[in-house]
Short mmCIF file of C-alpha atoms and ligand atoms in Angstrom, two decimals:
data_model
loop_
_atom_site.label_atom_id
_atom_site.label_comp_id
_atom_site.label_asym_id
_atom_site.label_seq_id
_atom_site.Cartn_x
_atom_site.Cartn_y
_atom_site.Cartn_z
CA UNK A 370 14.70 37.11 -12.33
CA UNK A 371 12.42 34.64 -13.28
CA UNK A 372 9.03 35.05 -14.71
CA UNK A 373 6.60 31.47 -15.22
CA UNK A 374 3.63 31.81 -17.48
CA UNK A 375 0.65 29.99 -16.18
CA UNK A 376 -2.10 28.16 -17.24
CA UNK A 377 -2.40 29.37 -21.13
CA UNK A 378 -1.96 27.63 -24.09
CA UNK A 379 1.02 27.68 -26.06
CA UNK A 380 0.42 28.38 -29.80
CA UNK A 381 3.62 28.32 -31.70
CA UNK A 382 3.63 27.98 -35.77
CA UNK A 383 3.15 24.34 -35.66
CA UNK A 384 0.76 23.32 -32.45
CA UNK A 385 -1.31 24.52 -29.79
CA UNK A 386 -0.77 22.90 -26.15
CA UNK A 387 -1.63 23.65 -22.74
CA UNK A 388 1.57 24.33 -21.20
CA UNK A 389 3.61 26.71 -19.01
CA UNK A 390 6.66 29.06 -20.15
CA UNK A 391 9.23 29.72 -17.59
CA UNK A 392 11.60 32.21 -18.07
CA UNK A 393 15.15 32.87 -16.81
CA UNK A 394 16.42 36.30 -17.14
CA UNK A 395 15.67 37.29 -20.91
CA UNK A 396 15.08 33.87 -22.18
CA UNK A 397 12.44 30.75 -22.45
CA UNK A 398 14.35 28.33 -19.42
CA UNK A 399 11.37 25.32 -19.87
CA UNK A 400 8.00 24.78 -21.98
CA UNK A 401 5.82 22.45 -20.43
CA UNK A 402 2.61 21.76 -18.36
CA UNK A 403 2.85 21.74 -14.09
CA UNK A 404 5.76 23.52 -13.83
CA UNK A 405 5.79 24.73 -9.99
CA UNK A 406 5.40 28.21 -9.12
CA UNK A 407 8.00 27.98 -7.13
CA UNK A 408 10.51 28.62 -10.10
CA UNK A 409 9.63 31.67 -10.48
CA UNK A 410 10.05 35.12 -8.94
CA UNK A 411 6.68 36.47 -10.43
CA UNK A 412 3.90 34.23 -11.86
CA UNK A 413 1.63 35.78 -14.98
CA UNK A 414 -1.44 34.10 -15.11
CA UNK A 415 -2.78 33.13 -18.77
CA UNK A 416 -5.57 31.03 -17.59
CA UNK A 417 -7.94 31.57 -20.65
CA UNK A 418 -5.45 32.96 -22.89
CA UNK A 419 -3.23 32.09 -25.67
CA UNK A 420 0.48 32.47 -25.30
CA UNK A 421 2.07 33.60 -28.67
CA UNK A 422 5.78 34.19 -29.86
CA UNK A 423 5.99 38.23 -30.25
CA UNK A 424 4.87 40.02 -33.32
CA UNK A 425 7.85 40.61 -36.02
CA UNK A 426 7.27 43.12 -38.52
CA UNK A 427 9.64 43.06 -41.21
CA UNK A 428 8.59 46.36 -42.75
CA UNK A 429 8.41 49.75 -40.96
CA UNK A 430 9.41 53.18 -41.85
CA UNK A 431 10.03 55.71 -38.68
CA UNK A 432 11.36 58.20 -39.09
CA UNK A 433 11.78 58.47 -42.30
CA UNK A 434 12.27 61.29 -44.72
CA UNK A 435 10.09 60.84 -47.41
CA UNK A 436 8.57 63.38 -50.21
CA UNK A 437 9.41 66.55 -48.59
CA UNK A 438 7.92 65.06 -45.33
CA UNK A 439 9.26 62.67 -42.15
CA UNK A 440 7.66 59.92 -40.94
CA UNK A 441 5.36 61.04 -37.82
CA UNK A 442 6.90 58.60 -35.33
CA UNK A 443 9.92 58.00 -34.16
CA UNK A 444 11.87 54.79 -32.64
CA UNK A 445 10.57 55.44 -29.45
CA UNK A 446 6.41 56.54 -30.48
CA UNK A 447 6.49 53.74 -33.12
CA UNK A 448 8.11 50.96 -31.15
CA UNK A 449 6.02 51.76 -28.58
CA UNK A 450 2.77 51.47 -30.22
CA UNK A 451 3.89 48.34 -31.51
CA UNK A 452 4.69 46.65 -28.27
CA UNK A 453 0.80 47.64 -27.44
CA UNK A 454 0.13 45.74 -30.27
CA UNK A 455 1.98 42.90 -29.32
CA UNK A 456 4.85 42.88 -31.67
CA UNK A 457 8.13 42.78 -30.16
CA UNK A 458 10.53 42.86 -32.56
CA UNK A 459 10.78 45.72 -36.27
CA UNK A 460 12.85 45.40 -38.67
CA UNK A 461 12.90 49.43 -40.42
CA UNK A 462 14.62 50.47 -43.69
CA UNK A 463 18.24 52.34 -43.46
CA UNK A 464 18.50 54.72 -46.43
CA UNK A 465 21.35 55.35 -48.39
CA UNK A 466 21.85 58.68 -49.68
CA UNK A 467 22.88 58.65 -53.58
CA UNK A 468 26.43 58.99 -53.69
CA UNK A 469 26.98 58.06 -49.90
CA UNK A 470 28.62 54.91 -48.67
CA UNK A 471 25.86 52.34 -47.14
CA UNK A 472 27.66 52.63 -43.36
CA UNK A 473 26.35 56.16 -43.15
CA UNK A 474 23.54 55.23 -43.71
CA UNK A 475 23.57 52.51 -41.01
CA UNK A 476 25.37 54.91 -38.21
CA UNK A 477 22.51 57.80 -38.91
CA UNK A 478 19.63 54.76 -38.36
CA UNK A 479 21.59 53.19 -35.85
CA UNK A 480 21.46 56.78 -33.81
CA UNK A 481 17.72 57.39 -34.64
CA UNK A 482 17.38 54.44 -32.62
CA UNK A 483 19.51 54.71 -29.35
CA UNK A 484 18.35 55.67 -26.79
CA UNK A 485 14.29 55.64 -28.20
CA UNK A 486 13.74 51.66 -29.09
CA UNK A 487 11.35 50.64 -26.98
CA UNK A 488 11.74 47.28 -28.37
CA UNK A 489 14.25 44.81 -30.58
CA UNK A 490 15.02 46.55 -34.20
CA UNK A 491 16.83 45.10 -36.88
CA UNK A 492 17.35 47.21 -39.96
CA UNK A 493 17.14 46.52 -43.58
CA UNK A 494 19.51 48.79 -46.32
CA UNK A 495 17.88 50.58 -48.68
CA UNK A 496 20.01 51.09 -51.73
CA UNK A 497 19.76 53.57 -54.22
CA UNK A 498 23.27 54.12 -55.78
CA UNK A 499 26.40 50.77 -56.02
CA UNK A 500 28.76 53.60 -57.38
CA UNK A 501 32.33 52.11 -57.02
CA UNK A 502 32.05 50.81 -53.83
CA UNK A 503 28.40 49.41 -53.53
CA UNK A 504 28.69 45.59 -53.47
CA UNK A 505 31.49 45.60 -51.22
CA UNK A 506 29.55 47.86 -48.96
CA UNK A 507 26.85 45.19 -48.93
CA UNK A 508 28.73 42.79 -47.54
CA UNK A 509 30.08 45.10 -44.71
CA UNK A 510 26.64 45.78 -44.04
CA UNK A 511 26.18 41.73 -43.99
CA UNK A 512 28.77 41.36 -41.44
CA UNK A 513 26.53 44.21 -38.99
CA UNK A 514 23.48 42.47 -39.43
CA UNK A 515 22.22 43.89 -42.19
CA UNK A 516 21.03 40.72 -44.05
CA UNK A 517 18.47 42.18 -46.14
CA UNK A 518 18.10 44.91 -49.22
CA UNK A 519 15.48 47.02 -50.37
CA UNK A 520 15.77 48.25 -54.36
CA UNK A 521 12.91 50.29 -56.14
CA UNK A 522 11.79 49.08 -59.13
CA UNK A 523 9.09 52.79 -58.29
CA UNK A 524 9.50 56.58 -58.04
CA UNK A 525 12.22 57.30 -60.51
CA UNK A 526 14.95 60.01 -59.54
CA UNK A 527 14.06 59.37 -56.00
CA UNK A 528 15.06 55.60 -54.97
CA UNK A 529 14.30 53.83 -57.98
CA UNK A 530 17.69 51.95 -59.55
CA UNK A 531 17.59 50.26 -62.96
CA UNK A 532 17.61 46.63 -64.19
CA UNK A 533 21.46 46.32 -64.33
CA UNK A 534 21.69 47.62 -60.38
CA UNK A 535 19.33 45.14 -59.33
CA UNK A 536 20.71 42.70 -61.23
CA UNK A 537 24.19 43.27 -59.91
CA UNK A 538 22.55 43.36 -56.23
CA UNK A 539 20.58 40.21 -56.60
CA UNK A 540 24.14 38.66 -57.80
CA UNK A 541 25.99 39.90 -55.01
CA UNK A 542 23.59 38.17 -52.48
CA UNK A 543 23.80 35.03 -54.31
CA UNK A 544 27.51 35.21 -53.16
CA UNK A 545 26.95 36.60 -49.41
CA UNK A 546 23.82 35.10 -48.38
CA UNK A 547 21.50 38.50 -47.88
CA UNK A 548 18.17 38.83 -48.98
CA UNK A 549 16.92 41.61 -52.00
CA UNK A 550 13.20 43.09 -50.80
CA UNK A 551 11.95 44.65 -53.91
CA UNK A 552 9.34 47.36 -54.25
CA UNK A 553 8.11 45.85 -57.58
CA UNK A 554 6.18 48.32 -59.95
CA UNK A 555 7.17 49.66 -63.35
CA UNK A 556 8.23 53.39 -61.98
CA UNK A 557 8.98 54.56 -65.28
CA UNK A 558 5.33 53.94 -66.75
CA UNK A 559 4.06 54.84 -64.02
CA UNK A 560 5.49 58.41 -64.13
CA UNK A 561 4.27 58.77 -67.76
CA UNK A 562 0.71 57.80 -66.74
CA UNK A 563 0.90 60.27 -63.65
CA UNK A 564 2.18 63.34 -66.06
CA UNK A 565 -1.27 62.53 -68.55
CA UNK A 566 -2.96 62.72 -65.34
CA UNK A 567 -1.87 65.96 -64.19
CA UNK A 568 -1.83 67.68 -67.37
CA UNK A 569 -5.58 66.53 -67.96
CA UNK A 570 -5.86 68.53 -64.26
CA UNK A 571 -6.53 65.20 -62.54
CA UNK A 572 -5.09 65.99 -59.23
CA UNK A 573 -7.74 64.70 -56.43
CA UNK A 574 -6.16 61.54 -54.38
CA UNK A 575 -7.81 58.92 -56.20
CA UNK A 576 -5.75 60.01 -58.95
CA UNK A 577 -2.90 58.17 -57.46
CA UNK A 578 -4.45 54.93 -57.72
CA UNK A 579 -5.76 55.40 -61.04
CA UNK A 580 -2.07 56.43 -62.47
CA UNK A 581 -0.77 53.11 -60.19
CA UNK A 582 -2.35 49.97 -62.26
CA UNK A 583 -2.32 46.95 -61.34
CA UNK A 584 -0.07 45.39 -64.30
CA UNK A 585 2.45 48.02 -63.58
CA UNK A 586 2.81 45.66 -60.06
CA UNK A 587 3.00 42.13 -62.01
CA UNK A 588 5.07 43.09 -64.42
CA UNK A 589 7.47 44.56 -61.95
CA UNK A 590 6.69 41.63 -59.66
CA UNK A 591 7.43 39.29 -62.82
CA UNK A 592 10.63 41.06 -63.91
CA UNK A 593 11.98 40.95 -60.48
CA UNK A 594 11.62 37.34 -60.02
CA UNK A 595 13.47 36.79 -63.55
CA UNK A 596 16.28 38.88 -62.87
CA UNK A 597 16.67 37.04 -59.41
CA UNK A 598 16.34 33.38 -60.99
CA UNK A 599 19.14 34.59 -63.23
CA UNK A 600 21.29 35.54 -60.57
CA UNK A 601 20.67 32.72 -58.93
CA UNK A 602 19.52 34.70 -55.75
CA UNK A 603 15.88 34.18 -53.66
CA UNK A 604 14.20 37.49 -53.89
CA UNK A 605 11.35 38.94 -51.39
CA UNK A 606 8.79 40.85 -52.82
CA UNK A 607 7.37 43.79 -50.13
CA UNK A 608 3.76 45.02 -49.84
CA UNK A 609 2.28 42.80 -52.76
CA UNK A 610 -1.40 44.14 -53.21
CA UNK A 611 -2.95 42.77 -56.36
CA UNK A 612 -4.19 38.89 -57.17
CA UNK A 613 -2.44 40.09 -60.53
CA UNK A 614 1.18 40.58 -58.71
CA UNK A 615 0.08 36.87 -56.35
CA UNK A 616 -0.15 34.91 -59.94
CA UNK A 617 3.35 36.04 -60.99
CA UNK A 618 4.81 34.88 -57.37
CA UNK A 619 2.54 31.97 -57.16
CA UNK A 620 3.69 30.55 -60.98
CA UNK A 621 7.66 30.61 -59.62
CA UNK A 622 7.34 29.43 -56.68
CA UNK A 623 5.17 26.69 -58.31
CA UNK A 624 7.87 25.81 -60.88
CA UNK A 625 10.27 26.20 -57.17
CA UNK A 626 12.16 28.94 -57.62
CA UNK A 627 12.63 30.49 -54.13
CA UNK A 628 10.65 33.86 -54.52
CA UNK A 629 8.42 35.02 -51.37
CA UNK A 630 6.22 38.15 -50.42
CA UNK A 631 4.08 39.67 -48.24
CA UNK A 632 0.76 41.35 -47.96
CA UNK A 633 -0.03 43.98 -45.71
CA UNK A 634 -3.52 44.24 -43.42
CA UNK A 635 -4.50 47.73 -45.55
CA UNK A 636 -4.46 45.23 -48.94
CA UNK A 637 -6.12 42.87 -47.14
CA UNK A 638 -9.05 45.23 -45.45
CA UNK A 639 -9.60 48.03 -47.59
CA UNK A 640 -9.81 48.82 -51.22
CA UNK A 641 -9.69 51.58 -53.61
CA UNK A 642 -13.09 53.48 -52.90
CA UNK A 643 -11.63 55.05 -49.77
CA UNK A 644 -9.10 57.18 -51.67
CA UNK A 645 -11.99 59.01 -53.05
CA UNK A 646 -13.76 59.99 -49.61
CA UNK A 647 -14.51 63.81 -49.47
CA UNK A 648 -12.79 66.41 -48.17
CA UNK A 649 -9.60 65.11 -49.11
CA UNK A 650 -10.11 62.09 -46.75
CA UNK A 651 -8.85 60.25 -49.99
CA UNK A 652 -5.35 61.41 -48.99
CA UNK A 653 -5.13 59.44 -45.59
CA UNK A 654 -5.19 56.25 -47.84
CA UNK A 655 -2.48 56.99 -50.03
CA UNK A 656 0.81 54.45 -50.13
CA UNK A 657 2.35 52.56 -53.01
CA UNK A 658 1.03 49.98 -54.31
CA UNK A 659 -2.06 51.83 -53.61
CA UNK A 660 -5.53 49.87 -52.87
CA UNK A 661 -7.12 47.90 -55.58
CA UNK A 662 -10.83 46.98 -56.19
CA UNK A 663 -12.72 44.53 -53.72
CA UNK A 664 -12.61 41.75 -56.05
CA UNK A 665 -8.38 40.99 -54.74
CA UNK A 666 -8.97 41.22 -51.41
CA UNK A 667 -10.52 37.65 -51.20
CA UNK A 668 -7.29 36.60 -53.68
CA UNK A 669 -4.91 37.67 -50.98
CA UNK A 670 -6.60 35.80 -47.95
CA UNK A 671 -6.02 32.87 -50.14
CA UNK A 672 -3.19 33.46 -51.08
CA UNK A 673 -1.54 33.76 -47.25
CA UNK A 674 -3.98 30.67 -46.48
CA UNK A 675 -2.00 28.65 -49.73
CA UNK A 676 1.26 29.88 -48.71
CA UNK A 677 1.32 31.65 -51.75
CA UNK A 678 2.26 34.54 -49.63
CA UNK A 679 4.28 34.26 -46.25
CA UNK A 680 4.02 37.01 -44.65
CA UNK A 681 2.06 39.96 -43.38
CA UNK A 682 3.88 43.06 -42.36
CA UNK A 683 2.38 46.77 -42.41
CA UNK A 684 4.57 49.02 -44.32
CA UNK A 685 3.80 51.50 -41.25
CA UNK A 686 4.44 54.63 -42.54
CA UNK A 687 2.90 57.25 -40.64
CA UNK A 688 2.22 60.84 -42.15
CA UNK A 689 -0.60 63.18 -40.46
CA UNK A 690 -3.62 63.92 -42.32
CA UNK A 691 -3.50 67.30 -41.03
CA UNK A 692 -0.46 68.94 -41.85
CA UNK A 693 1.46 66.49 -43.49
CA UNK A 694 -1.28 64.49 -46.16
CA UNK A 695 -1.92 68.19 -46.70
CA UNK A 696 1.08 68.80 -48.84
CA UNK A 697 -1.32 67.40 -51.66
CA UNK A 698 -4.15 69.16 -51.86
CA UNK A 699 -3.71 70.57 -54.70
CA UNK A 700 -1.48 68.23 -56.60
CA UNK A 701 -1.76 64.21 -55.41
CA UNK A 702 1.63 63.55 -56.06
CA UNK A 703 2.45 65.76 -53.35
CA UNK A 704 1.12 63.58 -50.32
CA UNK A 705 3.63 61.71 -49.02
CA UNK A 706 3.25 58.39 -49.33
CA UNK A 707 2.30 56.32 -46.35
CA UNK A 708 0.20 54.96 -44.05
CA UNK A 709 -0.05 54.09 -40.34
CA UNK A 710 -0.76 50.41 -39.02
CA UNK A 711 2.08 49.00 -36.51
CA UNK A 712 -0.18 48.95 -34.03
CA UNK A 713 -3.32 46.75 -34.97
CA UNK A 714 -1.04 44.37 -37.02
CA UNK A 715 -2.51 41.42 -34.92
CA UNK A 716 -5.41 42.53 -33.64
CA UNK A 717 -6.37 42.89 -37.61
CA UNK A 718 -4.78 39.28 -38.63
CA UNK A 719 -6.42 37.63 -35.74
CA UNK A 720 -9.75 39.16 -36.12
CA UNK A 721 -10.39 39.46 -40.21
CA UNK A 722 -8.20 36.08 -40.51
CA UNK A 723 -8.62 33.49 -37.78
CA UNK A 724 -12.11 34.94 -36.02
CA UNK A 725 -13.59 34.39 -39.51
CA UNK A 726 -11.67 30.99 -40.26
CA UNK A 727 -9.57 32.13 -43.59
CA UNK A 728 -6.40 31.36 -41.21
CA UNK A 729 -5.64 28.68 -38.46
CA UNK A 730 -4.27 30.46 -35.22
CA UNK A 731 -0.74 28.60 -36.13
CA UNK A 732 -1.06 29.78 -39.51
CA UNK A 733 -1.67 33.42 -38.12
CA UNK A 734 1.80 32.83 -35.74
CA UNK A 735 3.02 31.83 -38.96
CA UNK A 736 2.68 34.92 -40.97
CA UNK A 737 2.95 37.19 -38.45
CA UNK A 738 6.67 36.09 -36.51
CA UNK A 739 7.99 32.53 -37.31
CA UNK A 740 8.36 32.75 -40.83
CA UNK A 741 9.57 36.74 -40.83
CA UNK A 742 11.78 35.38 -38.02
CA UNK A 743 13.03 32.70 -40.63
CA UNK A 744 13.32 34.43 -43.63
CA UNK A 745 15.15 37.41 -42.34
CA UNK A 746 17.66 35.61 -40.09
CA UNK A 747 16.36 35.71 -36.37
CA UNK A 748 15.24 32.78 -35.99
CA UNK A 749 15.08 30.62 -33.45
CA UNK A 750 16.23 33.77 -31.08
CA UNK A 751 13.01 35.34 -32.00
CA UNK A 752 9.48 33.82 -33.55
CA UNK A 753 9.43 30.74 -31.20
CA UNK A 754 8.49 29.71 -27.99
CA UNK A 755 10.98 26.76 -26.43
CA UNK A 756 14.11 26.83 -24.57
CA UNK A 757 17.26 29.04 -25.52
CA UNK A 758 14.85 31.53 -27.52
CA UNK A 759 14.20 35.10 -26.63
CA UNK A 760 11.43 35.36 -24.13
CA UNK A 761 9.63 37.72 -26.48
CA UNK A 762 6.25 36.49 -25.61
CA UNK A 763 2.66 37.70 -25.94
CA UNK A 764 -0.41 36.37 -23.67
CA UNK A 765 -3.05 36.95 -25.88
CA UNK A 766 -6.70 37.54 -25.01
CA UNK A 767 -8.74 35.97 -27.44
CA UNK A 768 -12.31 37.36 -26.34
CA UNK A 769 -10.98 40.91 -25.36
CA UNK A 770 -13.05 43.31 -27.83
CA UNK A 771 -10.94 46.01 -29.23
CA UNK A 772 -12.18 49.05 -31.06
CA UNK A 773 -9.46 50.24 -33.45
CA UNK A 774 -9.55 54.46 -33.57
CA UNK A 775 -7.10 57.73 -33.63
CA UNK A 776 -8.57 58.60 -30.27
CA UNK A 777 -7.32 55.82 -28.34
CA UNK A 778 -4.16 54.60 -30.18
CA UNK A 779 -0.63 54.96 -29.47
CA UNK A 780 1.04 56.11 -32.64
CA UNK A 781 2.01 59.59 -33.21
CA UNK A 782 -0.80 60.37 -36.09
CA UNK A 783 -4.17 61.86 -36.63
CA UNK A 784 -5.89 59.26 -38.21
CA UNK A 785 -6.62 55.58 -38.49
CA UNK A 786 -7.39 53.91 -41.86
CA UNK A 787 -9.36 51.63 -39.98
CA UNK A 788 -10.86 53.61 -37.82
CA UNK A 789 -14.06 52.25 -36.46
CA UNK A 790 -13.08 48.67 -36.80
CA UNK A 791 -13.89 46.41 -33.87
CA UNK A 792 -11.51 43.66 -33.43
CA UNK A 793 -11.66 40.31 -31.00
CA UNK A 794 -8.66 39.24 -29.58
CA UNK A 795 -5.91 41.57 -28.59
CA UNK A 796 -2.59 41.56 -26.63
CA UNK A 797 -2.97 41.41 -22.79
CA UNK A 798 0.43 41.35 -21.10
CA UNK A 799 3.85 41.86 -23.73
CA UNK A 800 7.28 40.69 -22.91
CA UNK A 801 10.14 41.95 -24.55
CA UNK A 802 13.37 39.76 -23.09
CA UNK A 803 11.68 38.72 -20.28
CA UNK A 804 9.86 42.09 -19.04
CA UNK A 805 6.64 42.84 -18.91
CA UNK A 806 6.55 46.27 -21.01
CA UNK A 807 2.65 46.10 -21.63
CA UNK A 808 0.05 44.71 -19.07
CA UNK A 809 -3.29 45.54 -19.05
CA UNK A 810 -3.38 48.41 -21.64
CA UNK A 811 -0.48 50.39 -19.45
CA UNK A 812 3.17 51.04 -21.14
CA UNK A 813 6.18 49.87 -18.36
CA UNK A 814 8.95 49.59 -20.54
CA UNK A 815 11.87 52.39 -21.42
CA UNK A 816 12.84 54.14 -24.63
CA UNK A 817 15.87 52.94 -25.11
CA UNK A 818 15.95 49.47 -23.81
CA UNK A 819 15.39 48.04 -27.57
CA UNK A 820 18.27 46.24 -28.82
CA UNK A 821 20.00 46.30 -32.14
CA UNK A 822 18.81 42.92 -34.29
CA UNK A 823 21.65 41.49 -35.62
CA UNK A 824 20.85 39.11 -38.25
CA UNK A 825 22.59 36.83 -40.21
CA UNK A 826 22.65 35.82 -43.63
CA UNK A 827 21.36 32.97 -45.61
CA UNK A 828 17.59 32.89 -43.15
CA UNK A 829 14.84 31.02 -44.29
CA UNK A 830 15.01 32.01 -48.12
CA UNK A 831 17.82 30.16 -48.37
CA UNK A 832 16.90 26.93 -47.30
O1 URP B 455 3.69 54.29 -49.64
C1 URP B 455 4.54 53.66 -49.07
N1 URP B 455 4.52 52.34 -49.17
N2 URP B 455 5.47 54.29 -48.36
C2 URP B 455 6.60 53.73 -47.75
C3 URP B 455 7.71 53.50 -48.73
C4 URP B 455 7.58 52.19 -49.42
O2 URP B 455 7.57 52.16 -50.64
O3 URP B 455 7.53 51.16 -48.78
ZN1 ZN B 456 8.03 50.10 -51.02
ZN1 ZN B 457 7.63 50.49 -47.11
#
């Protein structure tokens, strides 16, 4: 079948132009302005609207155990909210299980998925444990797509692994090409300040950002970026939330050493007060790196504006408030750690970044699909609009007023953290492939019809 966009303009990460898309079967056939109706089977009118490559987010966690808890939605809830969002394509995190081989890992995520993705997933390995067999594992998981690693520099005993792992890691991928994500902040201080905390009977939710500081992220941040330069490896740092963390990856990639990261809206919108709202409200704000004072908000708007920072993801990591946040009340190192936000990724961007002019529209393509396209290896089959890429395609209305709440959302959790938020400009009609699985604020795609990303090594860090 094919589908011609009419009448919009195309924004990629480099221009706007008035233009048409026409699509063959799942893919962008022709980009250009008068192309005939006639092409087409069905005609999608943008007239008024900007046409924008699909959403990537490089960082989501569903269904995910996690501190006692799982992540409230699945492959099929989460993808689905997404796709409302206008992001087409996740990339999640695969655990492995300490003393497990990295393809179980992949075949349990891999099953999670099937049958539920309601759009394209790619997955990323998180590793806890090289035992005997780890690096060679890492390239099998290369060669299935698996061009990416997460390691935990945080939460020791759990999924943190020490210097000497990471190091050996970051080596490996110097050799095959992948990527190392790091979670950079100094877990062992951290859980030293955290047991002062508790035994002084600090236990409210604010307590988890006051036990969390800020130089416990740049060191990390600063420490990860050595140990890659050594190894001769790019590294990626995930969720960076402090102008503090920003210097560290700002100085290397000054003095060119390939290091990149990304922000996250929550870093970018909110900041520490909220963990201290009553009634435990705190709780529905608590994630690692947790929020920071207002004064690095502004820092990290400049610092996606300077390509200091590349991209924006969300980290969405859904837990309810109600019976899941709960697990803390008494003790905050007991809520599970996460928050929700795969839904409003753009809406957010668009609205906070290009509505108030911190970020050109190509600049907000930019963060938010060409360059996670890029650096993780899907590019130019995703994150781009012209012939022979995926027609993953968003017509976006840039006057449609959106306001951001629990009651109205798709994703499987009681709460917003930005509840209340009104956003202009918001998805209209999503294509995933070629079909339309969102029009008009109705779902009409199927669990299941997500496919597995398979990316390849050596991506945009590389270059
Ligand atoms: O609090 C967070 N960020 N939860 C998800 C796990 C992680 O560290 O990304
Ligand atoms: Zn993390
Ligand atoms: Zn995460």
């Amino acid at each position: 079948m094919n589908t011609l966009i009419r009448n919009g303009t195309v924004v990629t990460a480099l221009e706007n132009k008035r233009a048409d898309v026409l699509i063959e079967g799942e893919r962008i056939a022709e980009v250009r302005a008068g192309i005939p109706e006639a092409s087409a089977d069905k005609v999608i009118d943008a007239t008024g609207m900007y046409v924008i490559p699909g959403g990537i987010d490089v960082h989501t966690h569903l269904d995910m155990p996690f501190g006692g808890s799982q992540s409230s939605d699945d492959f099929e809830t989460g993808t689905r909210a997404a796709a409302f969002g206008g992001t087409t394509s996740i990339v999640d995190f695969a655990i492995q299980a300490r003393g497990t081989r990295m393809r179980d890992a992949l075949d349990t995520w891999w099953k999670k998925a099937e049958g539920r993705a309601c759009i394209d997933y790619g997955l990323h390995m998180i590793v806890t444990d090289l035992g005997a067999s780890g690096l060679e594992d890492m390239d099998e998981m290369v060669d299935e797509g698996v061009a990416s690693f997460k390691l935990f520099m945080a939460y020791p005993n759990v999924l943190m692994v020490d210097d000497a792992t990471i190091f050996k890691a970051l080596a490996r991928t110097a050799k095959n090409g992948a990527l190392i994500c790091m979670h950079a902040e100094n877990g062992s201080v951290i859980d030293v300040i955290i047991a002062r905390a508790l035994a002084e009977g600090k236990t409210a939710p604010i307590y988890h950002a006051l036990t969390r500081p800020v130089r416990a992220e740049s060191e990390a941040v600063h420490r990860a970026i050595a140990l890659a330069e050594i190894a001769g490896a790019p590294v990626y740092i995930v969720h960076l939330s402090s102008e503090d963390a920003l210097n560290e990856v700002r100085e290397a990639r000054d003095r060119g050493v390939p290091a990149f990261a990304e922000t996250c809206p929550q870093y970018l919108l909110l900041s520490i007060e909220e963990l201290e709202r009553p009634n435990f409200e705190g709780a529905k704000y608590v994630f690692t790196p947790p929020l920071r004072p207002k004064k690095h908000l502004l820092k990290l708007w400049d610092g996606l504006r300077n390509d200091h920072l590349q991209v924006v993801s969300t980290d969405h990591c859904p837990f309810c408030f109600e019976d899941q946040k709960s697990l803390g009340k008494d003790d905050f190192t007991k809520i599970p750690n996460g928050g929700p936000g795969i839904e409003n990724r753009l809406q957010l961007i668009h609205h906070h970044g290009v509505n108030s002019g911190k970020l050109s529209l190509n600049r907000f393509v930019e963060l938010t699909s060409t360059t996670p396209a890029r650096i993780f290896g899907m590019y130019p089959k995703k994150g781009e609009i012209a012939p022979g890429s995926d027609a993953d395609l968003v017509v976006w209305d840039p006057s449609a007023v959106h306001t951001i709440s629990a009651q109205t959302h798709h994703m499987r959790v009681d709460y917003s953290m930005f509840e209340g938020f009104e956003c202009r400009g918001n998805a209209r009609t999503v294509l995933s492939r070629g079909e339309v699985i969102v029009d008009g604020g109705r779902f009409l795609g199927k669990p299941g019809r997500g496919q597995y990303l398979k990316r390849t090594a050596r991506g945009g860090a590389w270059k």
